[in-house]
Structure formats: C-alpha cells, structure tokens
Amino acid sequence: DVQMTQSPSYLAASPGESVSISCKASKSINTYLAWYQEKPGKTNKLLIYSGSTLQSGTPSRFSGSGSGTDFTLTIRSLEPEDFAVYYCQQHNEYPLTFGSGTKLEIK
Amino acid sequence: EVKLLESGGGLVQPGGSLRLSCAASGFTFTDFYMSWIRQPPGKAPEWLGVIRNKANGYTTEYNPSVKGRFTISRDNTQNILYLQMNTLRAEDTAIYYCARGHSGWFAYWGQGTLVTVSS
C-alpha cells in the first residue's frame, strides 16, 4: 500500500495569512493526489485532484502542487470558512489511501 | 443534484454482521464507480473498496484490510449501493460513507452512518 504522510498535523493561523500543508507518498504516485476539506456537519469536500486541478467551485485561493512523492496544498489569504481539517489522498493505485489529516485552527 | 444517503448503521456485537445501504439520486447510477470509505472518530478516512460502472462490468476491488469480510454490491434498478460486513470487530467501529468516484477521487460523499461494534 502507498503510505501518505501529512504534515503538520496541527496548524494555527490568522485570517488573511497563507499556509501550506505537505503530503508525502511512500512511493511515486505521479500527480495523482487529491485534497479534501472536512468540516463538522458537512460532507467531505473535494478541493483538488490530479495534484493541481481545482474541483469546480473551489476558490482560487486554494492551490495544489507537486509530483512523484512530494505534494503541497497552499491556501492564500485565509478566510474564516477555511478553518477545517484537510486530508490528502492518492488516486494512483488501489488500495486508495489517505493522509492522517491536518487541523487548521484560528490563531 | 447529486445525493447519497447511507443507512443501516447501528450497534452490533463482535462477530456479527451488518448490511449498509446507500441510496443514490441525481445522476445516472450505472455510469459511475461507487466506493465505501470509513472513518473512525478522530482518525483519517480509510477506503474500503469500489464497484465499477456498467461499462466496466460492475467489477470490484477491495482494500486488503477488509477483503474476504466485506462485500460491495449494487442494485442498479433501485440505485442503491450496499456494503455487507461480516465477522465484525471492535476496530470496525467508524462512520461509513459511500462516495461517487470515477478516477479515484471523490467529488460526492454521503453524510455517513455510524457503526459501533461492541458487546
């Protein structure tokens, strides 16, 4: 199985700041990485797939980059609604696997 | 509007069985791969398996962690996805989600149904 290692597990920031979340795969997954946002009481929201393709409806302040084993989710100019838990997921091979999550909290 | 609604969760004793359902609407069910994903409280999601679409013969793939105990099926006349879970263990306790995914990512998730395995 491809192991996905996310860091940091916890991140505190203020609205208006920019943050980055890292996701590393245990072997190359080409660019086949997705990012999700989890918020209480809401269904999980796909933000980005194939490394850098924004899902319809994802604000442009979100961006994804990387290939091979190293990937980054960047959120520019944080909005209050961005404080949530973020997960990466590789979609290169079965079994599909997720990272352990990053909780983004308001500082 | 795409909707996925899981049901069938609850409390079950270790060693027991449970069948979860996911009612799908708002899209042509037979066109899409459907997956089950679970998430223990406070932990990361775990993909359980997928059943492919009509064009790919409704074949299945499973996570080795549940292969042989869990079975995914679909009723394409009623647009329902199923997860049959046997020989349940305490570590199977989680919220179970169905999700629509075609190329390995999941644009649509249900709200989930909680399964608790405990005596």
PDB file of C-alpha atoms in Angstrom:
ATOM      1  CA  ASP A   1       0.000   0.000   0.000  1.00  0.00           C
ATOM      2  CA  VAL A   2       1.101   3.580  -0.595  1.00  0.00           C
ATOM      3  CA  GLN A   3       1.572   5.324   2.751  1.00  0.00           C
ATOM      4  CA  MET A   4       0.631   9.008   2.830  1.00  0.00           C
ATOM      5  CA  THR A   5       2.357  11.189   5.415  1.00  0.00           C
ATOM      6  CA  GLN A   6       0.834  14.590   6.066  1.00  0.00           C
ATOM      7  CA  SER A   7       2.407  17.446   7.975  1.00  0.00           C
ATOM      8  CA  PRO A   8       1.886  19.302  10.117  1.00  0.00           C
ATOM      9  CA  SER A   9      -0.917  17.539  11.950  1.00  0.00           C
ATOM     10  CA  TYR A  10      -1.933  20.847  13.507  1.00  0.00           C
ATOM     11  CA  LEU A  11      -1.596  24.369  12.210  1.00  0.00           C
ATOM     12  CA  ALA A  12      -2.724  27.660  13.731  1.00  0.00           C
ATOM     13  CA  ALA A  13      -3.028  30.755  11.563  1.00  0.00           C
ATOM     14  CA  SER A  14      -4.917  34.030  11.339  1.00  0.00           C
ATOM     15  CA  PRO A  15      -7.384  35.130   8.672  1.00  0.00           C
ATOM     16  CA  GLY A  16      -5.507  36.774   5.812  1.00  0.00           C
ATOM     17  CA  GLU A  17      -2.392  34.664   6.267  1.00  0.00           C
ATOM     18  CA  SER A  18      -1.187  31.998   3.840  1.00  0.00           C
ATOM     19  CA  VAL A  19      -0.477  28.417   4.872  1.00  0.00           C
ATOM     20  CA  SER A  20       0.936  25.296   3.286  1.00  0.00           C
ATOM     21  CA  ILE A  21       0.270  21.647   4.088  1.00  0.00           C
ATOM     22  CA  SER A  22       2.628  18.899   2.989  1.00  0.00           C
ATOM     23  CA  CYS A  23       1.767  15.387   1.868  1.00  0.00           C
ATOM     24  CA  LYS A  24       4.434  12.811   1.096  1.00  0.00           C
ATOM     25  CA  ALA A  25       3.841   9.447  -0.560  1.00  0.00           C
ATOM     26  CA  SER A  26       5.901   6.352   0.217  1.00  0.00           C
ATOM     27  CA  LYS A  27       6.456   5.842  -3.499  1.00  0.00           C
ATOM     28  CA  SER A  28       5.793   7.777  -6.665  1.00  0.00           C
ATOM     29  CA  ILE A  29       2.157   8.455  -7.385  1.00  0.00           C
ATOM     30  CA  ASN A  30       2.825  10.634 -10.438  1.00  0.00           C
ATOM     31  CA  THR A  31       0.461  13.586  -9.971  1.00  0.00           C
ATOM     32  CA  TYR A  32      -2.459  11.515  -8.730  1.00  0.00           C
ATOM     33  CA  LEU A  33      -3.227  13.288  -5.484  1.00  0.00           C
ATOM     34  CA  ALA A  34      -6.456  14.764  -4.170  1.00  0.00           C
ATOM     35  CA  TRP A  35      -7.133  17.155  -1.304  1.00  0.00           C
ATOM     36  CA  TYR A  36     -10.290  17.275   0.789  1.00  0.00           C
ATOM     37  CA  GLN A  37     -11.725  19.609   3.390  1.00  0.00           C
ATOM     38  CA  GLU A  38     -13.657  18.220   6.359  1.00  0.00           C
ATOM     39  CA  LYS A  39     -15.975  20.380   8.437  1.00  0.00           C
ATOM     40  CA  PRO A  40     -18.427  19.358  11.177  1.00  0.00           C
ATOM     41  CA  GLY A  41     -21.920  18.745   9.918  1.00  0.00           C
ATOM     42  CA  LYS A  42     -20.906  18.881   6.258  1.00  0.00           C
ATOM     43  CA  THR A  43     -19.987  16.233   3.737  1.00  0.00           C
ATOM     44  CA  ASN A  44     -16.312  15.997   2.848  1.00  0.00           C
ATOM     45  CA  LYS A  45     -15.458  18.458   0.112  1.00  0.00           C
ATOM     46  CA  LEU A  46     -13.120  17.658  -2.759  1.00  0.00           C
ATOM     47  CA  LEU A  47     -10.867  20.653  -3.334  1.00  0.00           C
ATOM     48  CA  ILE A  48      -8.216  19.478  -5.772  1.00  0.00           C
ATOM     49  CA  TYR A  49      -7.479  16.346  -7.787  1.00  0.00           C
ATOM     50  CA  SER A  50      -4.649  15.191 -10.005  1.00  0.00           C
ATOM     51  CA  GLY A  51      -2.268  17.235  -7.926  1.00  0.00           C
ATOM     52  CA  SER A  52      -3.268  20.687  -9.074  1.00  0.00           C
ATOM     53  CA  THR A  53      -6.680  20.647 -10.773  1.00  0.00           C
ATOM     54  CA  LEU A  54      -9.230  22.654  -8.855  1.00  0.00           C
ATOM     55  CA  GLN A  55     -12.595  20.960  -8.459  1.00  0.00           C
ATOM     56  CA  SER A  56     -15.479  23.064  -9.728  1.00  0.00           C
ATOM     57  CA  GLY A  57     -16.434  25.541  -7.019  1.00  0.00           C
ATOM     58  CA  THR A  58     -13.080  25.532  -5.212  1.00  0.00           C
ATOM     59  CA  PRO A  59     -11.958  29.110  -4.577  1.00  0.00           C
ATOM     60  CA  SER A  60      -8.832  30.197  -6.432  1.00  0.00           C
ATOM     61  CA  ARG A  61      -7.017  30.915  -3.141  1.00  0.00           C
ATOM     62  CA  PHE A  62      -6.517  27.143  -2.932  1.00  0.00           C
ATOM     63  CA  SER A  63      -3.728  25.641  -4.993  1.00  0.00           C
ATOM     64  CA  GLY A  64      -2.025  22.272  -5.201  1.00  0.00           C
ATOM     65  CA  SER A  65       1.423  21.416  -6.446  1.00  0.00           C
ATOM     66  CA  GLY A  66       3.856  18.550  -6.611  1.00  0.00           C
ATOM     67  CA  SER A  67       4.541  15.292  -8.370  1.00  0.00           C
ATOM     68  CA  GLY A  68       6.174  11.982  -7.605  1.00  0.00           C
ATOM     69  CA  THR A  69       6.228  11.752  -3.829  1.00  0.00           C
ATOM     70  CA  ASP A  70       6.012  15.335  -2.571  1.00  0.00           C
ATOM     71  CA  PHE A  71       2.890  17.461  -2.690  1.00  0.00           C
ATOM     72  CA  THR A  72       1.694  20.729  -1.173  1.00  0.00           C
ATOM     73  CA  LEU A  73      -1.682  22.334  -0.580  1.00  0.00           C
ATOM     74  CA  THR A  74      -1.417  26.108  -0.276  1.00  0.00           C
ATOM     75  CA  ILE A  75      -4.190  28.382   0.912  1.00  0.00           C
ATOM     76  CA  ARG A  76      -3.562  32.073   0.276  1.00  0.00           C
ATOM     77  CA  SER A  77      -5.246  34.773   2.305  1.00  0.00           C
ATOM     78  CA  LEU A  78      -7.195  32.547   4.692  1.00  0.00           C
ATOM     79  CA  GLU A  79     -10.915  33.168   5.029  1.00  0.00           C
ATOM     80  CA  PRO A  80     -12.858  32.280   8.219  1.00  0.00           C
ATOM     81  CA  GLU A  81     -14.543  29.365   6.430  1.00  0.00           C
ATOM     82  CA  ASP A  82     -11.176  27.749   5.639  1.00  0.00           C
ATOM     83  CA  PHE A  83     -10.546  26.627   9.211  1.00  0.00           C
ATOM     84  CA  ALA A  84     -11.153  22.906   8.990  1.00  0.00           C
ATOM     85  CA  VAL A  85      -9.384  19.559   8.695  1.00  0.00           C
ATOM     86  CA  TYR A  86      -7.604  18.771   5.426  1.00  0.00           C
ATOM     87  CA  TYR A  87      -6.754  15.329   4.053  1.00  0.00           C
ATOM     88  CA  CYS A  88      -4.695  14.231   1.094  1.00  0.00           C
ATOM     89  CA  GLN A  89      -5.488  11.027  -0.814  1.00  0.00           C
ATOM     90  CA  GLN A  90      -3.571   9.243  -3.517  1.00  0.00           C
ATOM     91  CA  HIS A  91      -5.575   8.038  -6.501  1.00  0.00           C
ATOM     92  CA  ASN A  92      -2.730   6.393  -8.409  1.00  0.00           C
ATOM     93  CA  GLU A  93      -3.357   2.813  -7.357  1.00  0.00           C
ATOM     94  CA  TYR A  94      -5.555   0.544  -5.262  1.00  0.00           C
ATOM     95  CA  PRO A  95      -5.935   0.495  -2.376  1.00  0.00           C
ATOM     96  CA  LEU A  96      -6.588   4.218  -2.376  1.00  0.00           C
ATOM     97  CA  THR A  97      -5.039   5.721   0.740  1.00  0.00           C
ATOM     98  CA  PHE A  98      -5.450   8.909   2.748  1.00  0.00           C
ATOM     99  CA  GLY A  99      -3.110  11.034   4.801  1.00  0.00           C
ATOM    100  CA  SER A 100      -3.611  11.403   8.536  1.00  0.00           C
ATOM    101  CA  GLY A 101      -5.017  14.924   8.288  1.00  0.00           C
ATOM    102  CA  THR A 102      -4.082  18.488   9.175  1.00  0.00           C
ATOM    103  CA  LYS A 103      -6.267  20.501  11.505  1.00  0.00           C
ATOM    104  CA  LEU A 104      -6.170  24.184  10.626  1.00  0.00           C
ATOM    105  CA  GLU A 105      -7.295  26.350  13.508  1.00  0.00           C
ATOM    106  CA  ILE A 106      -7.683  30.064  14.056  1.00  0.00           C
ATOM    107  CA  LYS A 107      -4.793  31.627  15.968  1.00  0.00           C
TER     108      LYS A 107
ATOM    109  CA  GLU B   1     -28.475  17.490  -7.519  1.00  0.00           C
ATOM    110  CA  VAL B   2     -26.334  14.511  -6.567  1.00  0.00           C
ATOM    111  CA  LYS B   3     -27.460  12.938  -3.297  1.00  0.00           C
ATOM    112  CA  LEU B   4     -26.054   9.973  -1.419  1.00  0.00           C
ATOM    113  CA  LEU B   5     -27.829   8.767   1.710  1.00  0.00           C
ATOM    114  CA  GLU B   6     -26.432   5.984   3.830  1.00  0.00           C
ATOM    115  CA  SER B   7     -28.454   3.862   6.225  1.00  0.00           C
ATOM    116  CA  GLY B   8     -28.200   0.638   8.184  1.00  0.00           C
ATOM    117  CA  GLY B   9     -25.651   1.562  10.811  1.00  0.00           C
ATOM    118  CA  GLY B  10     -26.036   0.767  14.479  1.00  0.00           C
ATOM    119  CA  LEU B  11     -24.708  -1.250  17.368  1.00  0.00           C
ATOM    120  CA  VAL B  12     -23.565  -4.793  16.608  1.00  0.00           C
ATOM    121  CA  GLN B  13     -21.769  -7.383  18.707  1.00  0.00           C
ATOM    122  CA  PRO B  14     -18.290  -8.581  17.809  1.00  0.00           C
ATOM    123  CA  GLY B  15     -18.533 -11.390  15.285  1.00  0.00           C
ATOM    124  CA  GLY B  16     -21.841 -10.098  13.989  1.00  0.00           C
ATOM    125  CA  SER B  17     -22.899  -8.895  10.557  1.00  0.00           C
ATOM    126  CA  LEU B  18     -24.439  -5.745   9.177  1.00  0.00           C
ATOM    127  CA  ARG B  19     -25.522  -4.534   5.774  1.00  0.00           C
ATOM    128  CA  LEU B  20     -25.276  -0.860   4.928  1.00  0.00           C
ATOM    129  CA  SER B  21     -27.187   0.814   2.118  1.00  0.00           C
ATOM    130  CA  CYS B  22     -26.553   3.976   0.156  1.00  0.00           C
ATOM    131  CA  ALA B  23     -29.425   5.452  -1.829  1.00  0.00           C
ATOM    132  CA  ALA B  24     -28.198   7.467  -4.779  1.00  0.00           C
ATOM    133  CA  SER B  25     -30.069  10.087  -6.773  1.00  0.00           C
ATOM    134  CA  GLY B  26     -29.460  12.967  -9.120  1.00  0.00           C
ATOM    135  CA  PHE B  27     -27.239  11.130 -11.578  1.00  0.00           C
ATOM    136  CA  THR B  28     -27.184   8.091 -13.841  1.00  0.00           C
ATOM    137  CA  PHE B  29     -26.166   5.497 -11.281  1.00  0.00           C
ATOM    138  CA  THR B  30     -24.907   2.895 -13.738  1.00  0.00           C
ATOM    139  CA  ASP B  31     -22.413   5.350 -15.251  1.00  0.00           C
ATOM    140  CA  PHE B  32     -20.341   5.706 -12.108  1.00  0.00           C
ATOM    141  CA  TYR B  33     -17.920   3.829  -9.911  1.00  0.00           C
ATOM    142  CA  MET B  34     -19.098   3.789  -6.288  1.00  0.00           C
ATOM    143  CA  SER B  35     -16.920   3.358  -3.216  1.00  0.00           C
ATOM    144  CA  TRP B  36     -17.265   2.801   0.501  1.00  0.00           C
ATOM    145  CA  ILE B  37     -14.986   4.718   2.846  1.00  0.00           C
ATOM    146  CA  ARG B  38     -14.937   4.624   6.626  1.00  0.00           C
ATOM    147  CA  GLN B  39     -13.584   6.966   9.238  1.00  0.00           C
ATOM    148  CA  PRO B  40     -13.105   6.089  12.903  1.00  0.00           C
ATOM    149  CA  PRO B  41     -13.912   9.078  15.124  1.00  0.00           C
ATOM    150  CA  GLY B  42     -10.963  11.485  15.131  1.00  0.00           C
ATOM    151  CA  LYS B  43      -8.981   9.456  12.615  1.00  0.00           C
ATOM    152  CA  ALA B  44      -8.237   9.537   8.918  1.00  0.00           C
ATOM    153  CA  PRO B  45     -10.538   8.048   6.288  1.00  0.00           C
ATOM    154  CA  GLU B  46      -9.890   4.517   5.049  1.00  0.00           C
ATOM    155  CA  TRP B  47     -11.012   3.441   1.605  1.00  0.00           C
ATOM    156  CA  LEU B  48     -12.728   0.045   1.749  1.00  0.00           C
ATOM    157  CA  GLY B  49     -13.465  -0.799  -1.827  1.00  0.00           C
ATOM    158  CA  VAL B  50     -15.083   0.113  -5.126  1.00  0.00           C
ATOM    159  CA  ILE B  51     -17.629  -1.326  -7.516  1.00  0.00           C
ATOM    160  CA  ARG B  52     -17.131  -0.205 -11.074  1.00  0.00           C
ATOM    161  CA  ASN B  53     -19.753   1.040 -13.505  1.00  0.00           C
ATOM    162  CA  LYS B  54     -21.747  -0.778 -16.182  1.00  0.00           C
ATOM    163  CA  ALA B  55     -19.122  -0.134 -18.848  1.00  0.00           C
ATOM    164  CA  ASN B  56     -16.598  -1.950 -16.683  1.00  0.00           C
ATOM    165  CA  GLY B  57     -18.795  -4.861 -15.764  1.00  0.00           C
ATOM    166  CA  TYR B  58     -19.554  -3.839 -12.173  1.00  0.00           C
ATOM    167  CA  THR B  59     -16.321  -5.480 -11.040  1.00  0.00           C
ATOM    168  CA  THR B  60     -14.958  -4.852  -7.568  1.00  0.00           C
ATOM    169  CA  GLU B  61     -11.707  -4.008  -5.809  1.00  0.00           C
ATOM    170  CA  TYR B  62     -11.155  -4.169  -2.059  1.00  0.00           C
ATOM    171  CA  ASN B  63      -8.742  -2.891   0.481  1.00  0.00           C
ATOM    172  CA  PRO B  64      -6.777  -5.916   1.720  1.00  0.00           C
ATOM    173  CA  SER B  65      -7.674  -4.830   5.260  1.00  0.00           C
ATOM    174  CA  VAL B  66     -11.293  -5.916   4.698  1.00  0.00           C
ATOM    175  CA  LYS B  67     -11.096  -8.288   1.747  1.00  0.00           C
ATOM    176  CA  GLY B  68     -12.926 -11.518   2.472  1.00  0.00           C
ATOM    177  CA  ARG B  69     -15.066  -9.965   5.227  1.00  0.00           C
ATOM    178  CA  PHE B  70     -16.729  -7.094   3.374  1.00  0.00           C
ATOM    179  CA  THR B  71     -18.645  -7.287   0.084  1.00  0.00           C
ATOM    180  CA  ILE B  72     -19.771  -4.409  -2.081  1.00  0.00           C
ATOM    181  CA  SER B  73     -22.755  -4.782  -4.395  1.00  0.00           C
ATOM    182  CA  ARG B  74     -25.243  -2.571  -6.162  1.00  0.00           C
ATOM    183  CA  ASP B  75     -28.893  -2.685  -7.208  1.00  0.00           C
ATOM    184  CA  ASN B  76     -28.917  -0.755 -10.433  1.00  0.00           C
ATOM    185  CA  THR B  77     -32.700  -0.883 -10.744  1.00  0.00           C
ATOM    186  CA  GLN B  78     -33.187   0.945  -7.450  1.00  0.00           C
ATOM    187  CA  ASN B  79     -29.950   2.963  -7.468  1.00  0.00           C
ATOM    188  CA  ILE B  80     -28.731   1.505  -4.188  1.00  0.00           C
ATOM    189  CA  LEU B  81     -25.192   0.648  -3.172  1.00  0.00           C
ATOM    190  CA  TYR B  82     -24.612  -1.977  -0.487  1.00  0.00           C
ATOM    191  CA  LEU B  83     -21.844  -2.938   1.916  1.00  0.00           C
ATOM    192  CA  GLN B  84     -22.189  -6.349   3.535  1.00  0.00           C
ATOM    193  CA  MET B  85     -19.951  -6.591   6.585  1.00  0.00           C
ATOM    194  CA  ASN B  86     -19.280  -9.923   8.286  1.00  0.00           C
ATOM    195  CA  THR B  87     -17.262 -11.056  11.289  1.00  0.00           C
ATOM    196  CA  LEU B  88     -17.207  -7.549  12.666  1.00  0.00           C
ATOM    197  CA  ARG B  89     -14.522  -6.471  15.133  1.00  0.00           C
ATOM    198  CA  ALA B  90     -14.201  -3.577  17.548  1.00  0.00           C
ATOM    199  CA  GLU B  91     -11.762  -1.904  15.146  1.00  0.00           C
ATOM    200  CA  ASP B  92     -14.510  -1.745  12.514  1.00  0.00           C
ATOM    201  CA  THR B  93     -16.220   0.930  14.606  1.00  0.00           C
ATOM    202  CA  ALA B  94     -16.425   4.007  12.394  1.00  0.00           C
ATOM    203  CA  ILE B  95     -18.632   6.269  10.368  1.00  0.00           C
ATOM    204  CA  TYR B  96     -19.197   4.609   6.996  1.00  0.00           C
ATOM    205  CA  TYR B  97     -19.565   6.738   3.887  1.00  0.00           C
ATOM    206  CA  CYS B  98     -20.498   5.975   0.341  1.00  0.00           C
ATOM    207  CA  ALA B  99     -18.846   8.133  -2.282  1.00  0.00           C
ATOM    208  CA  ARG B 100     -19.053   8.599  -6.005  1.00  0.00           C
ATOM    209  CA  GLY B 101     -15.687   8.385  -7.644  1.00  0.00           C
ATOM    210  CA  HIS B 102     -14.695   7.614 -11.201  1.00  0.00           C
ATOM    211  CA  SER B 103     -10.988   8.250 -11.445  1.00  0.00           C
ATOM    212  CA  GLY B 104     -10.082   7.562  -7.854  1.00  0.00           C
ATOM    213  CA  TRP B 105     -11.078  10.849  -6.291  1.00  0.00           C
ATOM    214  CA  PHE B 106     -14.414  11.528  -4.659  1.00  0.00           C
ATOM    215  CA  ALA B 107     -16.427  14.562  -5.607  1.00  0.00           C
ATOM    216  CA  TYR B 108     -19.541  13.422  -3.757  1.00  0.00           C
ATOM    217  CA  TRP B 109     -19.839  11.886  -0.306  1.00  0.00           C
ATOM    218  CA  GLY B 110     -22.825  10.926   1.776  1.00  0.00           C
ATOM    219  CA  GLN B 111     -23.341  12.118   5.341  1.00  0.00           C
ATOM    220  CA  GLY B 112     -22.332   8.746   6.715  1.00  0.00           C
ATOM    221  CA  THR B 113     -23.812   6.128   9.020  1.00  0.00           C
ATOM    222  CA  LEU B 114     -22.245   5.146  12.336  1.00  0.00           C
ATOM    223  CA  VAL B 115     -21.357   1.534  13.007  1.00  0.00           C
ATOM    224  CA  THR B 116     -20.403   0.597  16.551  1.00  0.00           C
ATOM    225  CA  VAL B 117     -19.036  -2.859  17.257  1.00  0.00           C
ATOM    226  CA  SER B 118     -19.243  -3.596  20.957  1.00  0.00           C
ATOM    227  CA  SER B 119     -20.577  -6.159  23.396  1.00  0.00           C
TER     228      SER B 119
END
